Amino acid sequence: MTRRGFEEVIAIHDRHSGLEAFLAIHDTSRGPAFGGIRRWAYRNEREALMDCLRLSQAMSRKCALAGLQAGGAKVVLLDRDGLDLEAAYRHIGRVVERMAGRFYTGPDMGTGESELQWLAEETRYATRPDPEGPGMLAESTAEGVFRGAEAALVHLDGEAAWGKRRVVVQGLGAVGARLAERLLEHGVTVLGADIDEDRAQKVSSELEIELVDPSDAVDIPCDVYSPCGLGGAVHDVSIERLRCRVIAGGANNVLARRAHGDALHDRDILYAPDFVINSGALIRGSLFHMTGERESLENIGARVGRTLREVFEQSKTLEESPEKVAVRIADERIERFRSGT
Ligand code: NAD
């Protein structure tokens, strides 16, 4: 905790609902902390705590790079048999309410619409899933990914030239399907893959895109490979198989290990760091909470594109991977906020 400079870490236990959770606030030196609630079947408390610390620091980096007057936090909830879900989320909602706006929470894996509704009934500081909330979160993420991929192509070729591009979208969920739609509007040849066959068929017939086998998606020659499923798409095996020029997707934790960022750089594959390119929903949600305004998709896309251009340019000048550059810019900014300079 001290090594990575956390402000506060809270263990939450409620014997009535069976709730066990951790809440970590990494940074509020620039503004309130933002971070969703992840519910997962962690093997033990230690694993849950470590995940909570890692994710909340990642949120600080995401906020710093997105230029938000905000910091990072996270809640992780240990999923267990017999957990009273509604009572557990309501309990967390009351904890968040008592923090009086120092921490805002929202969706993550395991926290969807009904959980958000329970939270919203207990606290003003949670993302509402109804029309009173910020809305269009997945659309915001997809727009950021679209503009981020565009920034990558312009960086490589001086133009996006979408009409002659081929993009593989891995994962056709809320973000992936919307991204595919945006790409089609620009004349891109889109190939899609999803491990959920029904989902894949539905999106493919709605958008008229070609489907590929999810286990082969990584082998397909393309301009942009876009991981929009679960994390860990780039790992020791897949990295050798990739035949793309750019990796730009909405998924969190695209790299199984940080070192894969350098390996992609060595292979001349331009990687748009996940915590930069997928920040659209955070931008939309946090600005809504802090100002009451709903940032337009256009502005969100422009912000993400601008930040990525800066990262790619520094990466070229310094001959360092975009992943390393993005982490360094973020950590330097956080240090500056903390020291007040
Ligand atoms: P979702 O659950 O709606 O969709 C994910 C889809 O990916 C599902 O259809 C699933 O079947 C598929 N999938 C999972 N693993 C796959 C694999 N290996 N190959 C092919 N398909 C696979 O989720 P979402 O909201 O679209 O989010 C997608 C990713 O983006 C997640 O990693 C999420 O954490 C991240 N993300 C989402 C947002 C947002 O605004 N929704 C914001 C930031 C990051």
mmCIF file of C-alpha atoms and ligand atoms in Angstrom:
data_model
loop_
_atom_site.group_PDB
_atom_site.id
_atom_site.type_symbol
_atom_site.label_atom_id
_atom_site.label_comp_id
_atom_site.label_asym_id
_atom_site.label_seq_id
_atom_site.Cartn_x
_atom_site.Cartn_y
_atom_site.Cartn_z
ATOM 1 C CA MET A 1 0.000 0.000 0.000
ATOM 2 C CA THR A 2 2.726 2.479 0.896
ATOM 3 C CA ARG A 3 4.888 1.546 -2.095
ATOM 4 C CA ARG A 4 2.190 2.523 -4.558
ATOM 5 C CA GLY A 5 0.976 5.440 -2.470
ATOM 6 C CA PHE A 6 -2.629 4.541 -1.697
ATOM 7 C CA GLU A 7 -4.621 7.097 0.224
ATOM 8 C CA GLU A 8 -6.998 4.739 1.942
ATOM 9 C CA VAL A 9 -7.918 1.082 1.833
ATOM 10 C CA ILE A 10 -11.050 -0.182 3.561
ATOM 11 C CA ALA A 11 -12.135 -3.751 4.256
ATOM 12 C CA ILE A 12 -15.931 -4.059 4.291
ATOM 13 C CA HIS A 13 -17.705 -6.917 6.017
ATOM 14 C CA ASP A 14 -21.411 -7.343 6.640
ATOM 15 C CA ARG A 15 -22.444 -10.553 8.335
ATOM 16 C CA HIS A 16 -26.154 -10.144 7.425
ATOM 17 C CA SER A 17 -25.591 -10.280 3.657
ATOM 18 C CA GLY A 18 -22.329 -12.254 3.740
ATOM 19 C CA LEU A 19 -20.560 -9.316 2.087
ATOM 20 C CA GLU A 20 -16.768 -9.266 1.989
ATOM 21 C CA ALA A 21 -15.249 -6.465 -0.067
ATOM 22 C CA PHE A 22 -12.276 -4.114 -0.334
ATOM 23 C CA LEU A 23 -12.422 -0.470 -1.295
ATOM 24 C CA ALA A 24 -9.168 1.225 -2.299
ATOM 25 C CA ILE A 25 -8.777 4.922 -2.939
ATOM 26 C CA HIS A 26 -5.557 5.529 -4.793
ATOM 27 C CA ASP A 27 -5.662 9.249 -5.371
ATOM 28 C CA THR A 28 -7.870 12.283 -4.753
ATOM 29 C CA SER A 29 -5.219 14.993 -5.052
ATOM 30 C CA ARG A 30 -6.870 16.446 -8.153
ATOM 31 C CA GLY A 31 -10.515 15.678 -7.516
ATOM 32 C CA PRO A 32 -12.829 12.866 -6.443
ATOM 33 C CA ALA A 33 -11.843 9.264 -7.080
ATOM 34 C CA PHE A 34 -13.708 7.148 -9.654
ATOM 35 C CA GLY A 35 -13.875 3.363 -9.936
ATOM 36 C CA GLY A 36 -16.449 0.639 -10.521
ATOM 37 C CA ILE A 37 -17.326 -2.409 -8.439
ATOM 38 C CA ARG A 38 -15.889 -5.729 -9.611
ATOM 39 C CA ARG A 39 -17.623 -8.883 -8.373
ATOM 40 C CA TRP A 40 -15.571 -12.003 -8.885
ATOM 41 C CA ALA A 41 -15.088 -15.435 -7.324
ATOM 42 C CA TYR A 42 -11.681 -14.602 -5.841
ATOM 43 C CA ARG A 43 -9.975 -17.570 -4.228
ATOM 44 C CA ASN A 44 -9.174 -15.655 -1.054
ATOM 45 C CA GLU A 45 -9.031 -12.201 0.506
ATOM 46 C CA ARG A 46 -5.413 -11.644 -0.435
ATOM 47 C CA GLU A 47 -6.110 -12.175 -4.131
ATOM 48 C CA ALA A 48 -9.094 -9.819 -3.937
ATOM 49 C CA LEU A 49 -7.111 -7.125 -2.130
ATOM 50 C CA MET A 50 -4.235 -7.308 -4.625
ATOM 51 C CA ASP A 51 -6.688 -6.971 -7.524
ATOM 52 C CA CYS A 52 -8.354 -4.021 -5.825
ATOM 53 C CA LEU A 53 -5.035 -2.202 -5.346
ATOM 54 C CA ARG A 54 -3.927 -2.878 -8.933
ATOM 55 C CA LEU A 55 -7.240 -1.756 -10.436
ATOM 56 C CA SER A 56 -7.495 1.405 -8.381
ATOM 57 C CA GLN A 57 -3.985 2.509 -9.351
ATOM 58 C CA ALA A 58 -4.870 1.781 -12.978
ATOM 59 C CA MET A 59 -7.915 4.067 -12.607
ATOM 60 C CA SER A 60 -5.667 6.915 -11.395
ATOM 61 C CA ARG A 61 -3.498 6.471 -14.476
ATOM 62 C CA LYS A 62 -6.570 6.395 -16.700
ATOM 63 C CA CYS A 63 -7.912 9.637 -15.176
ATOM 64 C CA ALA A 64 -4.519 11.351 -15.401
ATOM 65 C CA LEU A 65 -4.106 10.503 -19.080
ATOM 66 C CA ALA A 66 -7.681 11.457 -19.906
ATOM 67 C CA GLY A 67 -6.946 14.895 -18.403
ATOM 68 C CA LEU A 68 -9.721 14.608 -15.820
ATOM 69 C CA GLN A 69 -9.822 16.474 -12.519
ATOM 70 C CA ALA A 70 -10.214 13.117 -10.835
ATOM 71 C CA GLY A 71 -8.323 10.158 -9.411
ATOM 72 C CA GLY A 72 -8.636 6.406 -9.153
ATOM 73 C CA ALA A 73 -10.387 3.994 -6.797
ATOM 74 C CA LYS A 74 -11.997 0.552 -6.951
ATOM 75 C CA VAL A 75 -14.214 -1.820 -5.022
ATOM 76 C CA VAL A 76 -13.840 -5.575 -5.327
ATOM 77 C CA LEU A 77 -16.466 -7.857 -3.907
ATOM 78 C CA LEU A 78 -15.778 -11.529 -3.183
ATOM 79 C CA ASP A 79 -18.467 -13.560 -4.908
ATOM 80 C CA ARG A 80 -19.522 -16.460 -2.691
ATOM 81 C CA ASP A 81 -22.332 -19.012 -2.528
ATOM 82 C CA GLY A 82 -25.041 -17.718 -0.261
ATOM 83 C CA LEU A 83 -24.174 -14.048 -0.759
ATOM 84 C CA ASP A 84 -27.319 -11.896 -0.582
ATOM 85 C CA LEU A 85 -26.541 -9.808 -3.625
ATOM 86 C CA GLU A 86 -29.082 -7.058 -3.152
ATOM 87 C CA ALA A 87 -28.293 -6.559 0.534
ATOM 88 C CA ALA A 88 -24.545 -6.607 -0.245
ATOM 89 C CA TYR A 89 -24.798 -3.926 -2.933
ATOM 90 C CA ARG A 90 -27.077 -1.808 -0.759
ATOM 91 C CA HIS A 91 -24.514 -2.051 2.038
ATOM 92 C CA ILE A 92 -21.733 -0.886 -0.294
ATOM 93 C CA GLY A 93 -24.020 1.932 -1.458
ATOM 94 C CA ARG A 94 -24.353 3.174 2.123
ATOM 95 C CA VAL A 95 -20.571 3.044 2.614
ATOM 96 C CA VAL A 96 -20.107 5.096 -0.567
ATOM 97 C CA GLU A 97 -22.768 7.591 0.549
ATOM 98 C CA ARG A 98 -20.933 8.136 3.847
ATOM 99 C CA MET A 99 -17.814 9.075 1.860
ATOM 100 C CA ALA A 100 -19.774 12.174 0.824
ATOM 101 C CA GLY A 101 -18.581 12.505 -2.775
ATOM 102 C CA ARG A 102 -14.917 11.671 -2.260
ATOM 103 C CA PHE A 103 -15.550 8.465 -4.220
ATOM 104 C CA TYR A 104 -17.923 7.770 -7.118
ATOM 105 C CA THR A 105 -18.663 4.235 -8.190
ATOM 106 C CA GLY A 106 -20.198 2.446 -11.155
ATOM 107 C CA PRO A 107 -20.180 -0.692 -13.333
ATOM 108 C CA ASP A 108 -17.463 -3.284 -13.826
ATOM 109 C CA MET A 109 -17.436 -7.070 -14.263
ATOM 110 C CA GLY A 110 -20.311 -8.517 -12.222
ATOM 111 C CA THR A 111 -21.969 -5.135 -11.663
ATOM 112 C CA GLY A 112 -24.709 -4.517 -14.203
ATOM 113 C CA GLU A 113 -28.034 -2.728 -14.319
ATOM 114 C CA SER A 114 -29.807 -4.268 -11.329
ATOM 115 C CA GLU A 115 -26.778 -3.869 -9.082
ATOM 116 C CA LEU A 116 -26.427 -0.232 -10.166
ATOM 117 C CA GLN A 117 -30.094 0.342 -9.427
ATOM 118 C CA TRP A 118 -29.692 -0.972 -5.846
ATOM 119 C CA LEU A 119 -26.620 1.212 -5.375
ATOM 120 C CA ALA A 120 -28.371 4.268 -6.774
ATOM 121 C CA GLU A 121 -31.182 3.830 -4.243
ATOM 122 C CA GLU A 122 -28.619 4.100 -1.417
ATOM 123 C CA THR A 123 -26.183 6.724 -2.693
ATOM 124 C CA ARG A 124 -26.008 9.777 -4.910
ATOM 125 C CA TYR A 125 -22.446 8.804 -5.833
ATOM 126 C CA ALA A 126 -23.095 5.845 -8.129
ATOM 127 C CA THR A 127 -23.702 5.753 -11.889
ATOM 128 C CA ARG A 128 -27.437 5.466 -12.462
ATOM 129 C CA PRO A 129 -28.457 2.989 -15.183
ATOM 130 C CA ASP A 130 -31.694 4.910 -15.910
ATOM 131 C CA PRO A 131 -32.342 8.082 -17.960
ATOM 132 C CA GLU A 132 -31.190 10.183 -15.002
ATOM 133 C CA GLY A 133 -27.671 8.771 -15.377
ATOM 134 C CA PRO A 134 -24.955 9.693 -17.900
ATOM 135 C CA GLY A 135 -26.127 7.075 -20.452
ATOM 136 C CA MET A 136 -24.304 5.855 -23.588
ATOM 137 C CA LEU A 137 -21.297 4.461 -21.707
ATOM 138 C CA ALA A 138 -20.499 1.608 -24.119
ATOM 139 C CA GLU A 139 -21.057 4.005 -27.048
ATOM 140 C CA SER A 140 -18.568 6.429 -25.471
ATOM 141 C CA THR A 141 -15.988 3.667 -25.128
ATOM 142 C CA ALA A 142 -16.545 2.521 -28.706
ATOM 143 C CA GLU A 143 -16.180 6.080 -30.009
ATOM 144 C CA GLY A 144 -12.870 6.447 -28.171
ATOM 145 C CA VAL A 145 -11.662 3.167 -29.648
ATOM 146 C CA PHE A 146 -12.723 4.223 -33.143
ATOM 147 C CA ARG A 147 -10.910 7.559 -32.935
ATOM 148 C CA GLY A 148 -7.950 5.922 -31.209
ATOM 149 C CA ALA A 149 -7.578 3.378 -34.015
ATOM 150 C CA GLU A 150 -7.807 6.247 -36.466
ATOM 151 C CA ALA A 151 -5.000 8.103 -34.667
ATOM 152 C CA ALA A 152 -2.867 4.959 -34.927
ATOM 153 C CA LEU A 153 -3.421 4.616 -38.687
ATOM 154 C CA VAL A 154 -2.718 8.297 -39.267
ATOM 155 C CA HIS A 155 0.464 7.937 -37.208
ATOM 156 C CA LEU A 156 1.644 5.063 -39.418
ATOM 157 C CA ASP A 157 0.444 6.127 -42.860
ATOM 158 C CA GLY A 158 -0.374 9.826 -42.608
ATOM 159 C CA GLU A 159 -4.062 9.078 -43.320
ATOM 160 C CA ALA A 160 -6.857 6.929 -41.918
ATOM 161 C CA ALA A 161 -8.049 5.840 -45.391
ATOM 162 C CA TRP A 162 -10.790 3.789 -43.726
ATOM 163 C CA GLY A 163 -12.257 2.693 -47.063
ATOM 164 C CA LYS A 164 -9.338 0.375 -47.791
ATOM 165 C CA ARG A 165 -8.897 -1.017 -44.255
ATOM 166 C CA ARG A 166 -9.669 -4.390 -42.759
ATOM 167 C CA VAL A 167 -10.429 -4.657 -39.039
ATOM 168 C CA VAL A 168 -10.932 -7.762 -36.902
ATOM 169 C CA VAL A 169 -13.186 -7.139 -33.881
ATOM 170 C CA GLN A 170 -12.738 -9.815 -31.212
ATOM 171 C CA GLY A 171 -15.788 -9.738 -28.924
ATOM 172 C CA LEU A 172 -19.095 -8.407 -30.284
ATOM 173 C CA GLY A 173 -20.641 -7.249 -27.004
ATOM 174 C CA ALA A 174 -21.811 -3.741 -26.111
ATOM 175 C CA VAL A 175 -18.522 -2.089 -27.131
ATOM 176 C CA GLY A 176 -17.484 -4.415 -29.987
ATOM 177 C CA ALA A 177 -20.827 -4.301 -31.798
ATOM 178 C CA ARG A 178 -21.009 -0.531 -31.617
ATOM 179 C CA LEU A 179 -17.427 -0.244 -32.827
ATOM 180 C CA ALA A 180 -18.189 -2.552 -35.771
ATOM 181 C CA GLU A 181 -21.117 -0.283 -36.647
ATOM 182 C CA ARG A 182 -18.924 2.831 -36.637
ATOM 183 C CA LEU A 183 -16.317 1.108 -38.801
ATOM 184 C CA LEU A 184 -18.953 0.008 -41.323
ATOM 185 C CA GLU A 185 -20.220 3.586 -41.564
ATOM 186 C CA HIS A 186 -16.710 4.469 -42.767
ATOM 187 C CA GLY A 187 -16.531 1.740 -45.389
ATOM 188 C CA VAL A 188 -14.211 -0.583 -43.455
ATOM 189 C CA THR A 189 -14.183 -4.338 -44.115
ATOM 190 C CA VAL A 190 -15.098 -5.729 -40.681
ATOM 191 C CA LEU A 191 -14.577 -9.314 -39.534
ATOM 192 C CA GLY A 192 -16.110 -10.245 -36.188
ATOM 193 C CA ALA A 193 -15.651 -13.038 -33.651
ATOM 194 C CA ASP A 194 -17.412 -13.919 -30.421
ATOM 195 C CA ILE A 195 -17.162 -17.012 -28.214
ATOM 196 C CA ASP A 196 -20.894 -16.664 -27.587
ATOM 197 C CA GLU A 197 -22.261 -18.122 -30.813
ATOM 198 C CA ASP A 198 -25.768 -16.673 -30.453
ATOM 199 C CA ARG A 199 -24.346 -13.244 -29.872
ATOM 200 C CA ALA A 200 -22.043 -13.590 -32.886
ATOM 201 C CA GLN A 201 -24.919 -14.668 -35.158
ATOM 202 C CA LYS A 202 -27.167 -11.864 -33.947
ATOM 203 C CA VAL A 203 -24.609 -9.107 -34.540
ATOM 204 C CA SER A 204 -23.491 -10.600 -37.846
ATOM 205 C CA SER A 205 -27.017 -10.697 -39.241
ATOM 206 C CA GLU A 206 -27.863 -7.211 -37.936
ATOM 207 C CA LEU A 207 -24.721 -5.561 -39.284
ATOM 208 C CA GLU A 208 -24.041 -7.948 -42.175
ATOM 209 C CA ILE A 209 -20.453 -8.628 -41.183
ATOM 210 C CA GLU A 210 -18.448 -11.773 -41.828
ATOM 211 C CA LEU A 211 -17.768 -13.983 -38.828
ATOM 212 C CA VAL A 212 -14.515 -15.765 -38.082
ATOM 213 C CA ASP A 213 -13.763 -18.517 -35.602
ATOM 214 C CA PRO A 214 -12.778 -16.840 -32.284
ATOM 215 C CA SER A 215 -9.756 -19.113 -31.939
ATOM 216 C CA ASP A 216 -8.443 -18.050 -35.375
ATOM 217 C CA ALA A 217 -9.211 -14.320 -35.118
ATOM 218 C CA VAL A 218 -5.671 -13.522 -34.092
ATOM 219 C CA ASP A 219 -4.181 -15.144 -37.255
ATOM 220 C CA ILE A 220 -6.110 -13.027 -39.726
ATOM 221 C CA PRO A 221 -4.079 -10.497 -41.690
ATOM 222 C CA CYS A 222 -5.594 -7.061 -41.040
ATOM 223 C CA ASP A 223 -4.804 -3.420 -40.475
ATOM 224 C CA VAL A 224 -6.308 -3.279 -36.990
ATOM 225 C CA TYR A 225 -6.910 -6.058 -34.485
ATOM 226 C CA SER A 226 -9.442 -4.887 -31.938
ATOM 227 C CA PRO A 227 -9.773 -6.906 -28.696
ATOM 228 C CA CYS A 228 -13.194 -6.091 -27.232
ATOM 229 C CA GLY A 229 -13.787 -9.250 -25.175
ATOM 230 C CA LEU A 230 -12.165 -10.186 -21.897
ATOM 231 C CA GLY A 231 -8.590 -9.187 -21.107
ATOM 232 C CA GLY A 232 -5.356 -11.036 -21.864
ATOM 233 C CA ALA A 233 -5.762 -11.158 -25.680
ATOM 234 C CA VAL A 234 -2.031 -10.576 -26.163
ATOM 235 C CA HIS A 235 0.014 -13.317 -24.498
ATOM 236 C CA ASP A 236 3.131 -15.400 -25.159
ATOM 237 C CA VAL A 237 1.432 -17.537 -27.823
ATOM 238 C CA SER A 238 -0.918 -15.066 -29.543
ATOM 239 C CA ILE A 239 1.829 -12.458 -29.897
ATOM 240 C CA GLU A 240 3.678 -14.698 -32.356
ATOM 241 C CA ARG A 241 0.526 -15.264 -34.395
ATOM 242 C CA LEU A 242 -0.690 -11.674 -34.772
ATOM 243 C CA ARG A 243 -0.706 -10.412 -38.358
ATOM 244 C CA CYS A 244 -1.951 -6.866 -37.808
ATOM 245 C CA ARG A 245 -0.251 -3.477 -37.896
ATOM 246 C CA VAL A 246 -2.243 -1.909 -35.066
ATOM 247 C CA ILE A 247 -3.861 -3.221 -31.886
ATOM 248 C CA ALA A 248 -6.665 -0.927 -30.741
ATOM 249 C CA GLY A 249 -9.545 -2.322 -28.699
ATOM 250 C CA GLY A 250 -11.934 -1.619 -25.856
ATOM 251 C CA ALA A 251 -10.947 -4.495 -23.560
ATOM 252 C CA ASN A 252 -9.203 -3.924 -20.246
ATOM 253 C CA ASN A 253 -5.849 -5.634 -19.608
ATOM 254 C CA VAL A 254 -5.223 -6.497 -23.269
ATOM 255 C CA LEU A 255 -1.621 -7.402 -22.436
ATOM 256 C CA ALA A 256 -1.280 -10.543 -20.323
ATOM 257 C CA ARG A 257 1.957 -9.013 -19.019
ATOM 258 C CA ARG A 258 3.240 -5.456 -19.278
ATOM 259 C CA ALA A 259 6.390 -6.746 -21.045
ATOM 260 C CA HIS A 260 4.206 -7.704 -23.999
ATOM 261 C CA GLY A 261 3.989 -3.966 -24.747
ATOM 262 C CA ASP A 262 7.726 -3.984 -25.532
ATOM 263 C CA ALA A 263 7.422 -7.221 -27.486
ATOM 264 C CA LEU A 264 4.737 -5.672 -29.738
ATOM 265 C CA HIS A 265 6.922 -2.611 -30.206
ATOM 266 C CA ASP A 266 9.831 -4.867 -31.273
ATOM 267 C CA ARG A 267 7.517 -6.566 -33.786
ATOM 268 C CA ASP A 268 6.508 -3.161 -35.256
ATOM 269 C CA ILE A 269 2.902 -3.573 -34.168
ATOM 270 C CA LEU A 270 1.546 -0.254 -32.941
ATOM 271 C CA TYR A 271 -0.291 -0.862 -29.662
ATOM 272 C CA ALA A 272 -2.777 1.693 -28.324
ATOM 273 C CA PRO A 273 -2.547 1.216 -24.519
ATOM 274 C CA ASP A 274 -5.876 -0.050 -23.193
ATOM 275 C CA PHE A 275 -6.152 2.418 -20.336
ATOM 276 C CA VAL A 276 -5.866 5.299 -22.821
ATOM 277 C CA ILE A 277 -8.044 4.047 -25.663
ATOM 278 C CA ASN A 278 -10.911 2.637 -23.554
ATOM 279 C CA SER A 279 -11.403 5.693 -21.340
ATOM 280 C CA GLY A 280 -14.533 6.949 -23.149
ATOM 281 C CA ALA A 281 -17.020 5.698 -20.559
ATOM 282 C CA LEU A 282 -14.914 7.099 -17.713
ATOM 283 C CA ILE A 283 -14.792 10.495 -19.444
ATOM 284 C CA ARG A 284 -18.546 10.508 -19.993
ATOM 285 C CA GLY A 285 -19.400 9.224 -16.496
ATOM 286 C CA SER A 286 -16.982 11.323 -14.478
ATOM 287 C CA LEU A 287 -17.741 14.592 -16.286
ATOM 288 C CA PHE A 288 -21.437 13.921 -15.812
ATOM 289 C CA HIS A 289 -20.960 13.425 -12.057
ATOM 290 C CA MET A 290 -18.689 16.450 -11.687
ATOM 291 C CA THR A 291 -20.478 18.946 -13.948
ATOM 292 C CA GLY A 292 -23.941 17.530 -14.666
ATOM 293 C CA GLU A 293 -23.165 17.731 -18.413
ATOM 294 C CA ARG A 294 -23.231 14.828 -20.860
ATOM 295 C CA GLU A 295 -20.058 15.105 -22.936
ATOM 296 C CA SER A 296 -20.786 14.480 -26.639
ATOM 297 C CA LEU A 297 -19.470 11.334 -28.301
ATOM 298 C CA GLU A 298 -17.637 13.551 -30.759
ATOM 299 C CA ASN A 299 -15.724 15.362 -27.997
ATOM 300 C CA ILE A 300 -14.972 12.087 -26.246
ATOM 301 C CA GLY A 301 -13.528 10.598 -29.437
ATOM 302 C CA ALA A 302 -11.494 13.758 -30.064
ATOM 303 C CA ARG A 303 -10.043 13.666 -26.531
ATOM 304 C CA VAL A 304 -8.984 10.029 -26.791
ATOM 305 C CA GLY A 305 -7.520 10.568 -30.276
ATOM 306 C CA ARG A 306 -5.515 13.590 -29.055
ATOM 307 C CA THR A 307 -4.033 11.738 -26.090
ATOM 308 C CA LEU A 308 -3.049 8.766 -28.223
ATOM 309 C CA ARG A 309 -1.367 10.997 -30.796
ATOM 310 C CA GLU A 310 0.769 12.438 -27.988
ATOM 311 C CA VAL A 311 1.642 8.934 -26.749
ATOM 312 C CA PHE A 312 2.532 7.665 -30.244
ATOM 313 C CA GLU A 313 4.671 10.717 -30.997
ATOM 314 C CA GLN A 314 6.658 10.364 -27.772
ATOM 315 C CA SER A 315 7.000 6.652 -28.413
ATOM 316 C CA LYS A 316 8.522 7.362 -31.821
ATOM 317 C CA THR A 317 10.862 10.074 -30.563
ATOM 318 C CA LEU A 318 12.071 8.111 -27.546
ATOM 319 C CA GLU A 319 12.025 4.712 -29.299
ATOM 320 C CA GLU A 320 10.005 3.270 -26.444
ATOM 321 C CA SER A 321 6.798 1.265 -26.491
ATOM 322 C CA PRO A 322 3.548 3.285 -26.278
ATOM 323 C CA GLU A 323 2.663 1.274 -23.156
ATOM 324 C CA LYS A 324 5.812 2.454 -21.336
ATOM 325 C CA VAL A 325 5.336 6.032 -22.509
ATOM 326 C CA ALA A 326 1.682 6.129 -21.395
ATOM 327 C CA VAL A 327 2.465 4.735 -17.934
ATOM 328 C CA ARG A 328 5.282 7.241 -17.502
ATOM 329 C CA ILE A 329 3.192 10.252 -18.578
ATOM 330 C CA ALA A 330 0.412 9.153 -16.203
ATOM 331 C CA ASP A 331 2.718 8.555 -13.222
ATOM 332 C CA GLU A 332 4.503 11.879 -13.744
ATOM 333 C CA ARG A 333 1.159 13.690 -13.830
ATOM 334 C CA ILE A 334 -0.028 11.953 -10.651
ATOM 335 C CA GLU A 335 3.261 12.894 -8.926
ATOM 336 C CA ARG A 336 2.782 16.504 -9.995
ATOM 337 C CA PHE A 337 -0.816 16.603 -8.691
ATOM 338 C CA ARG A 338 0.358 15.142 -5.402
ATOM 339 C CA SER A 339 3.211 17.581 -4.925
ATOM 340 C CA GLY A 340 1.002 20.486 -6.021
ATOM 341 C CA THR A 341 3.376 21.589 -8.813
HETATM 342 P P1 NAD B 1 -19.843 -7.339 -23.015
HETATM 343 O O1 NAD B 1 -19.921 -8.358 -21.943
HETATM 344 O O2 NAD B 1 -21.060 -6.623 -23.487
HETATM 345 O O3 NAD B 1 -19.165 -8.007 -24.318
HETATM 346 C C1 NAD B 1 -18.034 -8.805 -24.311
HETATM 347 C C2 NAD B 1 -18.212 -9.822 -25.451
HETATM 348 O O4 NAD B 1 -16.948 -10.435 -25.691
HETATM 349 C C3 NAD B 1 -19.202 -10.931 -25.107
HETATM 350 O O5 NAD B 1 -20.146 -11.049 -26.156
HETATM 351 C C4 NAD B 1 -18.309 -12.174 -24.975
HETATM 352 O O6 NAD B 1 -18.954 -13.352 -25.371
HETATM 353 C C5 NAD B 1 -17.157 -11.827 -25.885
HETATM 354 N N1 NAD B 1 -15.870 -12.479 -25.609
HETATM 355 C C6 NAD B 1 -15.267 -12.660 -24.409
HETATM 356 N N2 NAD B 1 -14.083 -13.249 -24.574
HETATM 357 C C7 NAD B 1 -13.918 -13.463 -25.911
HETATM 358 C C8 NAD B 1 -12.890 -14.057 -26.707
HETATM 359 N N3 NAD B 1 -11.785 -14.560 -26.158
HETATM 360 N N4 NAD B 1 -13.063 -14.096 -28.052
HETATM 361 C C9 NAD B 1 -14.176 -13.599 -28.618
HETATM 362 N N5 NAD B 1 -15.194 -13.036 -27.911
HETATM 363 C C10 NAD B 1 -15.057 -12.960 -26.571
HETATM 364 O O7 NAD B 1 -18.717 -6.288 -22.508
HETATM 365 P P2 NAD B 1 -18.451 -4.810 -23.064
HETATM 366 O O8 NAD B 1 -19.168 -3.839 -22.197
HETATM 367 O O9 NAD B 1 -18.629 -4.773 -24.535
HETATM 368 O O10 NAD B 1 -16.900 -4.662 -22.707
HETATM 369 C C11 NAD B 1 -15.915 -5.312 -23.494
HETATM 370 C C12 NAD B 1 -14.544 -5.088 -22.888
HETATM 371 O O11 NAD B 1 -14.278 -3.692 -22.792
HETATM 372 C C13 NAD B 1 -14.362 -5.637 -21.470
HETATM 373 O O12 NAD B 1 -13.024 -6.064 -21.325
HETATM 374 C C14 NAD B 1 -14.603 -4.420 -20.597
HETATM 375 O O13 NAD B 1 -13.938 -4.537 -19.357
HETATM 376 C C15 NAD B 1 -13.965 -3.341 -21.451
HETATM 377 N N6 NAD B 1 -14.485 -1.996 -21.204
HETATM 378 C C16 NAD B 1 -15.823 -1.738 -21.397
HETATM 379 C C17 NAD B 1 -16.282 -0.453 -21.171
HETATM 380 C C18 NAD B 1 -17.740 -0.107 -21.412
HETATM 381 O O14 NAD B 1 -18.041 1.078 -21.503
HETATM 382 N N7 NAD B 1 -18.633 -1.079 -21.558
HETATM 383 C C19 NAD B 1 -15.421 0.551 -20.726
HETATM 384 C C20 NAD B 1 -14.059 0.260 -20.564
HETATM 385 C C21 NAD B 1 -13.612 -1.031 -20.802
#
